[in-house]
Amino acid sequence: MVPDFKSRCPFMVPLLQPQRRKLLIGGICVVLLVVGVILLTYFLCSGEGEFVLDRTPLFAGRNNLPESLMALWAGNLSLLNLNSDLREIYQNDSCFWCNTDLPRLRRGKVKSQFWIANAGCSNDSQIYSTLKQLDIIDRLIKKYPSDFQLIRQSKDLKEAHKNNKLGSIIAVDGGQSLMDSNAVLRIFYNLGVRAVALGNNCTLESGNTTMIKSLEMEMVVHEMNTLGMMIDIQGLSKITQKNILNISSAPVMISHTAAAALYKYEGNTDDEIMELIKSRDGLLMITFDALNLGKQDNVTVSDVTKHINYVVDKIGFDNIAIGGNYDSYGEKPAGLEDVSDFPLLFKELKAENGSKWTAGNLDKLAGTNFERFFKNVENVRNYTLILENE
Ligand SMILES: *[C@@H]1O[C@H](CO)[C@@H](O)[C@H](O)[C@H]1NC(C)=O
Ligand SMILES: *[C@@H]1O[C@H](CO)[C@@H](O)[C@H](O)[C@H]1NC(C)=O
Ligand SMILES: *[C@@H]1O[C@H](CO)[C@@H](O)[C@H](O)[C@H]1NC(C)=O
Ligand SMILES: *[C@@H]1O[C@H](CO)[C@@H](O)[C@H](O)[C@H]1NC(C)=O
Ligand SMILES: *[C@@H]1O[C@H](CO)[C@@H](O)[C@H](O)[C@H]1NC(C)=O
Ligand SMILES: *[C@@H]1O[C@H](CO)[C@@H](O)[C@H](O)[C@H]1NC(C)=O
Ligand SMILES: *[C@@H]1O[C@H](CO)[C@@H](O)[C@H](O)[C@H]1NC(C)=O
Ligand SMILES: *[C@@H]1O[C@H](CO)[C@@H](O)[C@H](O)[C@H]1NC(C)=O
Ligand SMILES: *[C@@H]1O[C@H](CO)[C@@H](O)[C@H](O)[C@H]1NC(C)=O
C-alpha cells in the first residue's frame, strides 16, 4: 500500500515535484554561498588567512650598511651595484658586512628600516665618522631614488609604502658624536636624522656608561622631545636608562636588545626596565645578533622566537618590534643570515604557537607598534610646539 504522504508530512509532497526540487537546491546553494562569503570576509578581514608581511609593512629595525660601505669601499659608491648580490662581489659567503642588497631586501619584504650612522671612538673621529656615514646614506638614497624614500615624519611611512619604496629612517648610534652639544643634535635633525642612541660604547665599561652628565643629559632629552627625535637608550647603564625614562616626555626605545633573564649579555634588557618601557608605551626591539641571544655556537631562529616570546609573556604585545641589526659585527642566527630572511621568523612564531600569534599580534610585531611609537614621539613635538606658540 502506498503511504499517505500528504497526511503524514504535508511538506514532502510538493518537494517531490521536480520544479520545487530545483528551487530547493537553488535555495540551499544561495544560503551556502552567503555563509561562504561571510566566512571568507571574516577570514580575510581578520587577516588570519594572509601572510603577515603581505598585509602589514615590515619595519625591520637597524641596518648598518653605511658602515659596511665605509669599511669595504671607503664609501666610494661608484663601485656599488645594490641590485646585485653583494656576497658575490665581495666573494665571501661568511661576510658580516654582506647582509644587505636590494634583491634580498625585497625578498625579505622589508618596507622600512633605520639606516645607522655609527659614531667613531677616537676623539677626532667621533663626529667625523658619523658625518661620513650620514653622507653615505644621503648618496645611497639619491643613487636609488626609485627604491628608497627618506622618512621625515611618521606619515611618510605610508607614503613610501604607497610609492613601493623602502622607507629610510636615519639613526645615529653613539651619544659621543653629539659632542655634548645640542647644536650638533639640531644639525643632525636638519640632515634628516630622526633617532639617536645616546649610549657611548667607546669606553671599557661599554654598555654601562654615558658620556653625557646628568644635567646635560636632561637638556639633550628635552631637545630630542622638542625636535621629535626618537631616543634610543640601548646599552646605557640601568641608572641612566631609568633617568631617561623618567625625564622624557616622549616614549623611548631600546633598539637592539634581548631578554637578560634568558641570557645575560651586554645590552640585553632586564625585566624591570622592560616593565618601565611598557609603562611609558616605549619599544623594545629584538636584535638578531647571535651574541645577545645565547652562549651556544649555533644560535638559530628559535632562539630569536624564545626571546620574543619571553618579552610578550612579560609585557604583552604592544611594546615590541624587530631590532634586526644586519651588517654589524658578529654572527646572525642560522636561518636568519641576511635581510631576505625576515619572513622565516614570522612563519616560525606562527608555527610554534598559532593561537598566541594571531594576525593582530603579528601585525604589532611587524610594524604597527613602531608606527604608533614614531607617531607618539612626533605628537610630543607637535604638542610642545603648540604650547610654545600660545
Ligand atoms: C671610486 O671608484 C672609482 C672606480 O674604481 C674610481 O674611478 C674613483 O676614482 C673612486 N673615487 C674616489 C673618490 O676614490
Ligand atoms: C670573510 O668575512 C669574514 C667576516 O667578515 C672574515 O672573517 C673573513 O676573513 C673573510 N674572508 C675572506 C676570504 O675575505
Ligand atoms: C680625548 O678627549 C678627552 C676629553 O676632551 C681628553 O681628556 C683626552 O685626553 C683625549 N684623548 C686623546 C687621545 O686625545
Ligand atoms: C661601537 O659600536 C659601533 C657600532 O656597532 C662599532 O662600529 C664600533 O666599533 C663600536 N666601538 C667599540 C669600541 O666597540
Ligand atoms: C657598570 O658595570 C659594572 C660591571 O662591569 C657594575 O659593577 C656596575 O654596577 C655598573 N654600573 C652601573 C651604573 O650600572
Ligand atoms: C622622576 O622625576 C621627578 C621630577 O620630574 C622626580 O621628582 C622623581 O624623583 C624622579 N623619579 C626617579 C625614579 O628618578
Ligand atoms: C655547531 O654546528 C656545527 C656544524 O653545523 C657542529 O660541528 C658543532 O658541533 C655545533 N656546535 C654546538 C655547540 O652545537
Ligand atoms: C601558546 O600560547 C598560549 C598563550 O601564551 C599558551 O597558553 C599556550 O600554552 C601556548 N601553546 C603552546 C603549544 O606553547
Ligand atoms: C605633527 O605636525 C606636522 C605639521 O606641523 C604634521 O605634518 C604631522 O603629521 C604631525 N604629526 C602627528 C603625529 O600628528
Coordinates of C-alpha atoms and ligand atoms in Angstrom, one line a residue:
M1 CA 0.0 0.0 0.0
V2 CA 1.2 3.5 -0.8
P3 CA 1.7 5.5 2.4
D4 CA -0.4 8.6 2.7
F5 CA 2.4 11.2 2.5
K6 CA 0.1 14.1 2.4
S7 CA -1.5 13.4 5.8
R8 CA 1.8 12.4 7.5
C9 CA 4.1 15.1 6.1
P10 CA 2.3 17.7 4.2
F11 CA 5.5 19.4 3.1
M12 CA 7.1 16.4 1.5
V13 CA 4.7 16.2 -1.5
P14 CA 5.4 19.5 -3.1
L15 CA 9.2 18.9 -2.7
L16 CA 9.0 15.7 -4.7
Q17 CA 7.9 17.8 -7.7
P18 CA 11.0 18.5 -10.0
Q19 CA 10.2 22.2 -10.2
R20 CA 10.2 22.7 -6.5
R21 CA 13.3 20.5 -6.0
K22 CA 15.3 22.8 -8.3
L23 CA 14.1 25.7 -6.2
L24 CA 15.2 24.0 -3.0
I25 CA 18.6 23.1 -4.3
G26 CA 19.0 26.6 -5.7
G27 CA 18.0 28.0 -2.3
I28 CA 20.5 25.8 -0.4
C29 CA 23.2 26.9 -2.8
V30 CA 22.4 30.6 -2.2
V31 CA 22.5 30.0 1.6
L32 CA 25.8 28.2 1.3
L33 CA 27.2 30.9 -0.9
V34 CA 26.2 33.6 1.6
V35 CA 27.7 31.7 4.5
G36 CA 30.8 31.1 2.5
V37 CA 31.2 34.8 1.6
I38 CA 30.6 35.8 5.3
L39 CA 33.3 33.3 6.4
L40 CA 35.7 34.4 3.7
T41 CA 35.2 38.1 4.5
Y42 CA 35.8 37.4 8.2
F43 CA 38.9 35.4 7.4
L44 CA 40.3 38.0 5.1
C45 CA 39.4 41.0 7.3
S46 CA 40.8 39.4 10.4
G47 CA 43.9 38.7 8.4
E48 CA 44.2 35.1 9.7
G49 CA 44.4 33.7 6.2
E50 CA 47.0 36.0 4.8
F51 CA 50.8 36.1 5.4
V52 CA 51.5 38.9 7.9
L53 CA 54.2 40.6 5.8
D54 CA 51.9 40.7 2.7
R55 CA 49.4 42.6 4.9
T56 CA 51.5 44.8 7.2
P57 CA 54.5 46.8 6.0
L58 CA 57.6 45.3 7.8
F59 CA 59.7 47.7 9.9
A60 CA 63.0 45.8 10.0
G61 CA 64.9 47.7 12.7
R62 CA 68.6 48.6 12.3
N63 CA 70.8 48.2 9.3
N64 CA 74.4 49.1 9.3
L65 CA 75.1 49.1 5.5
P66 CA 76.5 52.6 5.7
E67 CA 79.3 51.4 8.0
S68 CA 79.8 48.3 5.7
L69 CA 80.3 50.6 2.7
M70 CA 82.8 52.6 4.7
A71 CA 84.7 49.5 5.8
L72 CA 84.8 47.9 2.4
W73 CA 85.0 50.7 -0.1
A74 CA 85.7 53.7 1.9
G75 CA 82.3 55.0 1.0
N76 CA 83.0 55.0 -2.7
L77 CA 79.6 54.3 -4.1
S78 CA 80.6 54.4 -7.8
L79 CA 81.6 50.8 -7.4
L80 CA 78.3 49.8 -5.7
N81 CA 75.6 48.0 -7.5
L82 CA 73.0 47.4 -4.9
N83 CA 70.9 45.5 -7.4
S84 CA 73.4 42.7 -7.4
D85 CA 74.0 40.1 -4.7
L86 CA 76.8 41.8 -2.7
R87 CA 78.1 38.4 -1.5
E88 CA 79.3 37.7 -5.0
I89 CA 81.1 41.0 -5.3
Y90 CA 82.8 40.5 -2.0
Q91 CA 83.3 36.8 -2.8
N92 CA 82.8 36.0 0.8
D93 CA 79.9 33.9 1.9
S94 CA 80.5 34.4 5.6
C95 CA 81.0 38.2 5.3
F96 CA 79.5 40.1 8.3
W97 CA 79.2 43.1 6.0
C98 CA 77.3 41.5 3.2
N99 CA 73.8 41.0 4.6
T100 CA 72.1 43.7 2.6
D101 CA 71.3 44.5 -1.0
L102 CA 68.1 45.4 -2.9
P103 CA 67.2 41.9 -4.2
R104 CA 67.4 40.5 -0.7
L105 CA 65.6 43.4 0.9
R106 CA 62.7 42.7 -1.5
R107 CA 62.7 39.0 -0.7
G108 CA 62.7 39.9 3.0
K109 CA 59.6 42.1 2.4
V110 CA 61.4 44.9 4.2
K111 CA 59.3 48.1 3.9
S112 CA 61.1 50.5 6.2
Q113 CA 64.2 50.5 8.5
F114 CA 66.7 52.5 10.3
W115 CA 69.9 53.2 8.3
I116 CA 72.5 53.6 11.0
A117 CA 75.3 56.1 11.1
N118 CA 77.8 54.8 13.6
A119 CA 80.0 57.2 15.6
G120 CA 83.7 56.7 15.9
C121 CA 85.6 56.4 19.1
S122 CA 88.9 58.3 18.8
N123 CA 88.4 61.9 19.8
D124 CA 88.8 63.2 16.2
S125 CA 86.6 60.6 14.6
Q126 CA 83.6 60.7 16.9
I127 CA 81.6 63.1 14.8
Y128 CA 83.6 62.7 11.6
S129 CA 82.7 59.0 11.3
T130 CA 79.0 59.9 11.9
L131 CA 79.0 62.6 9.2
K132 CA 80.8 60.3 6.7
Q133 CA 78.1 57.7 7.2
L134 CA 75.3 60.3 7.0
D135 CA 76.8 61.4 3.7
I136 CA 76.7 57.7 2.5
I137 CA 73.1 57.4 3.4
D138 CA 72.3 60.6 1.6
R139 CA 74.1 59.5 -1.5
L140 CA 72.6 56.0 -1.3
I141 CA 69.0 57.4 -1.3
K142 CA 69.9 59.7 -4.2
K143 CA 71.5 56.9 -6.1
Y144 CA 68.4 54.7 -5.9
P145 CA 65.6 57.2 -5.9
S146 CA 63.0 54.7 -7.1
D147 CA 63.9 52.2 -4.3
F148 CA 64.5 54.4 -1.2
Q149 CA 62.5 57.3 0.3
L150 CA 63.7 59.4 3.1
I151 CA 61.3 59.4 6.1
R152 CA 61.0 62.7 7.8
Q153 CA 57.7 62.2 9.7
S154 CA 55.7 59.2 10.7
K155 CA 53.1 59.7 8.0
D156 CA 55.8 59.3 5.3
L157 CA 55.9 55.6 6.1
K158 CA 52.5 55.1 4.5
E159 CA 53.5 57.4 1.6
A160 CA 56.7 55.4 1.0
H161 CA 54.8 52.1 1.1
K162 CA 52.3 53.5 -1.4
N163 CA 55.2 54.5 -3.7
N164 CA 56.6 51.0 -3.3
K165 CA 59.8 52.4 -1.9
L166 CA 61.7 51.4 1.2
G167 CA 61.1 53.9 4.0
S168 CA 64.5 55.1 5.1
I169 CA 64.8 56.5 8.6
I170 CA 68.2 57.8 9.6
A171 CA 69.5 57.0 13.0
V172 CA 72.8 57.9 14.7
D173 CA 74.4 55.5 17.0
G174 CA 76.7 56.8 19.7
G175 CA 76.0 59.7 22.0
Q176 CA 79.6 60.6 21.8
S177 CA 79.1 62.1 18.4
L178 CA 76.8 64.8 19.9
M179 CA 80.0 66.2 21.5
D180 CA 77.9 67.3 24.5
S181 CA 76.1 69.8 22.2
N182 CA 72.5 70.4 21.3
A183 CA 73.8 72.4 18.3
V184 CA 75.1 69.1 16.9
L185 CA 71.8 67.4 17.7
R186 CA 69.8 70.1 15.8
I187 CA 72.1 70.0 12.8
F188 CA 71.6 66.2 12.8
Y189 CA 67.9 66.7 12.8
N190 CA 68.2 69.1 9.8
L191 CA 70.2 66.4 8.0
G192 CA 67.2 64.1 8.4
V193 CA 68.3 62.2 11.5
R194 CA 65.2 61.0 13.4
A195 CA 66.7 58.7 16.1
V196 CA 69.8 58.9 18.2
A197 CA 71.3 56.2 20.5
L198 CA 72.6 58.2 23.5
G199 CA 74.9 55.4 24.7
N200 CA 78.7 55.5 24.2
N201 CA 80.3 52.2 23.5
C202 CA 83.8 53.5 23.3
T203 CA 84.9 53.1 26.9
L204 CA 86.0 49.9 28.7
E205 CA 82.7 49.6 30.5
S206 CA 80.9 49.7 27.2
G207 CA 77.1 49.3 27.6
N208 CA 77.5 50.7 31.1
T209 CA 78.4 54.3 30.6
T210 CA 77.1 57.5 29.3
M211 CA 79.4 60.4 28.3
I212 CA 76.5 62.7 29.0
K213 CA 76.5 64.0 32.5
S214 CA 73.0 64.1 34.1
L215 CA 72.3 67.8 33.7
E216 CA 73.5 67.7 30.0
M217 CA 71.5 64.5 29.5
E218 CA 68.4 66.3 30.7
M219 CA 69.0 69.0 28.1
V220 CA 69.6 66.5 25.3
V221 CA 66.5 64.5 26.2
H222 CA 64.4 67.7 26.3
E223 CA 65.8 68.9 23.0
M224 CA 65.1 65.5 21.4
N225 CA 61.5 65.6 22.7
T226 CA 61.1 69.1 21.3
L227 CA 62.5 68.2 17.9
G228 CA 60.5 64.9 17.7
M229 CA 63.6 62.6 17.6
M230 CA 63.4 59.0 18.8
I231 CA 65.5 58.4 21.9
D232 CA 67.4 55.1 22.0
I233 CA 68.6 54.1 25.4
Q234 CA 70.4 50.9 24.2
G235 CA 73.5 50.0 26.1
L236 CA 73.2 52.7 28.8
S237 CA 73.6 51.8 32.5
K238 CA 70.4 50.9 34.2
I239 CA 70.5 54.0 36.3
T240 CA 70.8 56.2 33.2
Q241 CA 68.1 54.3 31.4
K242 CA 65.7 54.8 34.4
N243 CA 66.6 58.5 34.5
I244 CA 65.9 59.0 30.8
L245 CA 62.6 57.0 31.1
N246 CA 61.6 59.4 33.9
I247 CA 62.7 62.6 32.2
S248 CA 61.5 62.1 28.7
S249 CA 58.0 63.3 27.8
A250 CA 58.0 61.0 24.8
P251 CA 58.3 57.2 24.9
V252 CA 61.8 55.8 24.4
M253 CA 63.2 52.7 22.7
I254 CA 65.9 50.1 23.1
S255 CA 67.0 49.4 19.5
H256 CA 68.8 46.1 19.5
T257 CA 68.3 44.1 22.6
A258 CA 67.2 40.7 24.0
A259 CA 65.9 39.4 27.3
A260 CA 68.6 39.4 30.1
A261 CA 66.5 36.9 32.0
L262 CA 67.1 34.3 29.3
Y263 CA 70.7 35.3 28.5
K264 CA 72.8 37.8 30.4
Y265 CA 74.8 39.8 27.9
E266 CA 75.8 43.5 27.5
G267 CA 72.9 45.4 26.0
N268 CA 70.3 42.9 27.0
T269 CA 67.3 44.2 29.0
D270 CA 66.1 43.0 32.4
D271 CA 62.5 42.7 33.5
E272 CA 62.4 45.9 35.5
I273 CA 63.4 48.1 32.5
M274 CA 61.1 46.1 30.3
E275 CA 58.2 47.0 32.6
L276 CA 59.2 50.6 32.6
I277 CA 59.4 50.6 28.8
K278 CA 55.8 49.2 28.7
S279 CA 54.6 51.7 31.3
R280 CA 55.8 54.6 29.1
D281 CA 54.5 52.9 25.9
G282 CA 58.0 52.6 24.5
L283 CA 59.6 50.0 22.3
L284 CA 61.8 47.0 22.9
M285 CA 63.4 45.9 19.6
I286 CA 64.8 42.4 19.4
T287 CA 68.2 42.1 17.9
F288 CA 69.3 39.2 15.6
D289 CA 72.9 39.4 16.9
A290 CA 73.7 35.8 17.9
L291 CA 76.0 37.1 20.7
N292 CA 73.0 38.6 22.5
L293 CA 70.8 35.6 22.1
G294 CA 72.6 32.7 23.7
K295 CA 76.0 31.3 24.5
Q296 CA 76.0 28.2 22.3
D297 CA 77.8 28.4 19.0
N298 CA 74.8 27.5 16.9
V299 CA 72.2 30.1 17.6
T300 CA 69.1 29.6 15.4
V301 CA 65.8 31.3 14.6
S302 CA 64.2 29.5 17.6
D303 CA 66.5 31.4 19.9
V304 CA 65.0 34.7 18.5
T305 CA 61.5 33.4 19.0
K306 CA 62.4 32.4 22.6
H307 CA 63.4 36.0 23.4
I308 CA 60.4 37.5 21.6
N309 CA 58.0 35.1 23.4
Y310 CA 59.7 35.9 26.8
V311 CA 59.1 39.6 26.2
V312 CA 55.5 39.3 25.1
D313 CA 54.7 37.0 28.0
K314 CA 56.2 39.6 30.4
I315 CA 54.9 42.9 28.9
G316 CA 52.3 42.0 26.3
F317 CA 52.3 42.5 22.5
D318 CA 52.2 46.3 22.3
N319 CA 55.8 47.3 23.1
I320 CA 57.9 45.0 21.0
A321 CA 59.4 45.4 17.5
I322 CA 62.1 43.9 15.3
G323 CA 65.7 45.1 16.0
G324 CA 67.5 43.3 13.2
N325 CA 70.9 44.9 13.2
Y326 CA 72.2 43.4 10.0
D327 CA 75.6 44.3 8.6
S328 CA 77.1 44.6 12.1
Y329 CA 80.0 42.7 13.6
G330 CA 79.3 39.1 14.6
E331 CA 77.2 36.2 13.5
K332 CA 73.5 36.0 12.9
P333 CA 71.3 33.0 13.8
A334 CA 71.2 30.1 11.4
G335 CA 68.2 30.7 9.2
L336 CA 68.3 34.5 9.7
E337 CA 71.6 35.2 7.9
D338 CA 70.6 38.2 6.0
V339 CA 67.8 40.7 5.2
S340 CA 66.0 38.2 3.0
D341 CA 65.1 36.0 6.0
F342 CA 62.6 38.1 7.9
P343 CA 59.6 36.1 6.6
L344 CA 61.0 32.9 8.3
L345 CA 60.9 34.5 11.7
F346 CA 57.2 35.3 11.3
K347 CA 56.4 31.9 10.0
E348 CA 58.2 30.3 12.8
L349 CA 56.4 32.3 15.5
K350 CA 53.0 31.3 14.0
A351 CA 54.1 27.7 13.6
E352 CA 55.3 27.4 17.2
N353 CA 52.1 28.9 18.6
G354 CA 49.3 30.0 16.2
S355 CA 46.8 30.8 18.9
K356 CA 49.2 33.1 20.6
W357 CA 50.5 34.7 17.4
T358 CA 47.1 35.8 16.0
A359 CA 47.1 38.1 12.9
G360 CA 46.7 41.1 15.2
N361 CA 49.7 40.2 17.3
L362 CA 51.9 39.5 14.3
D363 CA 50.9 42.9 12.8
K364 CA 52.1 44.6 16.0
L365 CA 55.5 43.0 15.9
A366 CA 55.8 43.6 12.2
G367 CA 55.2 47.3 12.1
T368 CA 52.1 48.8 13.8
N369 CA 53.8 49.1 17.2
F370 CA 56.7 51.0 15.6
E371 CA 54.4 53.3 13.6
R372 CA 52.5 54.2 16.8
F373 CA 55.7 54.8 18.7
F374 CA 57.0 57.1 15.9
K375 CA 53.7 59.0 15.9
N376 CA 53.7 59.4 19.7
V377 CA 57.2 60.8 19.6
E378 CA 56.0 63.3 16.9
N379 CA 52.9 64.1 18.9
V380 CA 55.0 65.2 21.9
R381 CA 56.9 67.5 19.5
N382 CA 53.7 68.9 17.9
Y383 CA 52.2 69.5 21.3
T384 CA 55.3 71.2 22.6
L385 CA 55.3 73.5 19.6
I386 CA 51.6 74.4 20.2
L387 CA 52.4 75.3 23.8
E388 CA 55.4 77.4 22.8
N389 CA 53.3 79.3 20.2
E390 CA 50.5 80.1 22.5
Ligands
LIG1 C1 85.8 55.5 -6.8 O1 86.0 54.3 -7.5 C2 86.1 54.5 -8.9 C3 86.1 53.2 -9.6 O2 87.2 52.4 -9.1 C4 87.3 55.4 -9.2 O3 87.3 55.7 -10.6 C5 87.1 56.7 -8.5 O4 88.3 57.5 -8.6 C6 86.9 56.4 -7.0 N1 86.6 57.7 -6.3 C7 87.2 58.1 -5.2 C8 86.8 59.4 -4.7 O5 88.1 57.4 -4.7
LIG2 C1 85.1 36.7 5.0 O1 84.4 37.5 6.0 C2 84.7 37.2 7.4 C3 83.8 38.0 8.2 O2 83.7 39.3 7.8 C4 86.1 37.4 7.6 O3 86.4 37.0 8.9 C5 87.0 36.6 6.6 O4 88.3 36.9 6.8 C6 86.6 36.9 5.2 N1 87.3 36.0 4.3 C7 87.8 36.4 3.2 C8 88.4 35.4 2.3 O5 87.9 37.6 2.9
LIG3 C1 90.1 62.9 24.2 O1 89.3 63.9 24.8 C2 89.2 63.9 26.2 C3 88.3 64.9 26.7 O2 88.3 66.1 25.9 C4 90.7 64.1 26.8 O3 90.7 64.0 28.2 C5 91.6 63.0 26.2 O4 92.9 63.2 26.6 C6 91.5 63.0 24.7 N1 92.2 61.8 24.2 C7 93.0 61.9 23.2 C8 93.7 60.6 22.8 O5 93.3 62.9 22.5
LIG4 C1 80.7 50.8 18.9 O1 79.6 50.3 18.1 C2 79.8 50.6 16.7 C3 78.6 50.1 16.0 O2 78.3 48.8 16.3 C4 81.0 49.9 16.2 O3 81.2 50.3 14.8 C5 82.2 50.4 17.0 O4 83.4 49.7 16.6 C6 82.0 50.1 18.4 N1 83.1 50.5 19.2 C7 83.7 49.8 20.1 C8 84.8 50.4 20.9 O5 83.3 48.6 20.4
LIG5 C1 78.8 49.1 35.4 O1 79.3 47.8 35.2 C2 79.9 47.2 36.4 C3 80.5 45.9 36.0 O2 81.1 46.0 34.7 C4 79.0 47.1 37.5 O3 79.7 46.7 38.7 C5 78.4 48.5 37.8 O4 77.4 48.4 38.8 C6 77.8 49.1 36.6 N1 77.3 50.4 36.9 C7 76.1 50.8 36.6 C8 75.8 52.3 36.9 O5 75.2 50.1 36.2
LIG6 C1 61.4 61.4 38.3 O1 61.4 62.8 38.1 C2 60.7 63.6 39.1 C3 60.8 65.0 38.7 O2 60.3 65.2 37.4 C4 61.4 63.4 40.4 O3 60.7 64.1 41.4 C5 61.4 61.9 40.7 O4 62.2 61.7 41.9 C6 62.1 61.1 39.6 N1 62.0 59.7 39.8 C7 63.0 58.9 39.7 C8 62.8 57.4 40.0 O5 64.1 59.2 39.3
LIG7 C1 77.5 23.8 15.7 O1 77.3 23.2 14.4 C2 78.5 22.6 13.8 C3 78.1 22.2 12.4 O2 76.9 22.7 12.0 C4 78.8 21.4 14.7 O3 80.0 20.9 14.2 C5 79.1 21.9 16.1 O4 79.4 20.8 16.9 C6 77.9 22.7 16.7 N1 78.3 23.2 18.0 C7 77.5 23.1 19.0 C8 78.0 23.8 20.3 O5 76.4 22.6 19.0
LIG8 C1 50.5 29.2 23.2 O1 50.4 30.4 23.9 C2 49.4 30.4 24.9 C3 49.3 31.8 25.4 O2 50.6 32.4 25.7 C4 49.8 29.4 26.0 O3 48.8 29.4 26.9 C5 49.9 28.1 25.3 O4 50.4 27.2 26.3 C6 50.9 28.1 24.2 N1 50.9 26.8 23.5 C7 52.0 26.2 23.2 C8 51.8 24.9 22.4 O5 53.1 26.6 23.5
LIG9 C1 52.9 67.0 13.5 O1 52.7 68.2 12.8 C2 53.1 68.2 11.5 C3 52.9 69.6 10.9 O2 53.4 70.5 11.7 C4 52.2 67.2 10.7 O3 52.7 67.1 9.4 C5 52.4 65.8 11.4 O4 51.5 64.9 10.7 C6 52.0 65.9 12.8 N1 52.2 64.6 13.4 C7 51.3 63.9 14.0 C8 51.7 62.6 14.6 O5 50.2 64.3 14.1

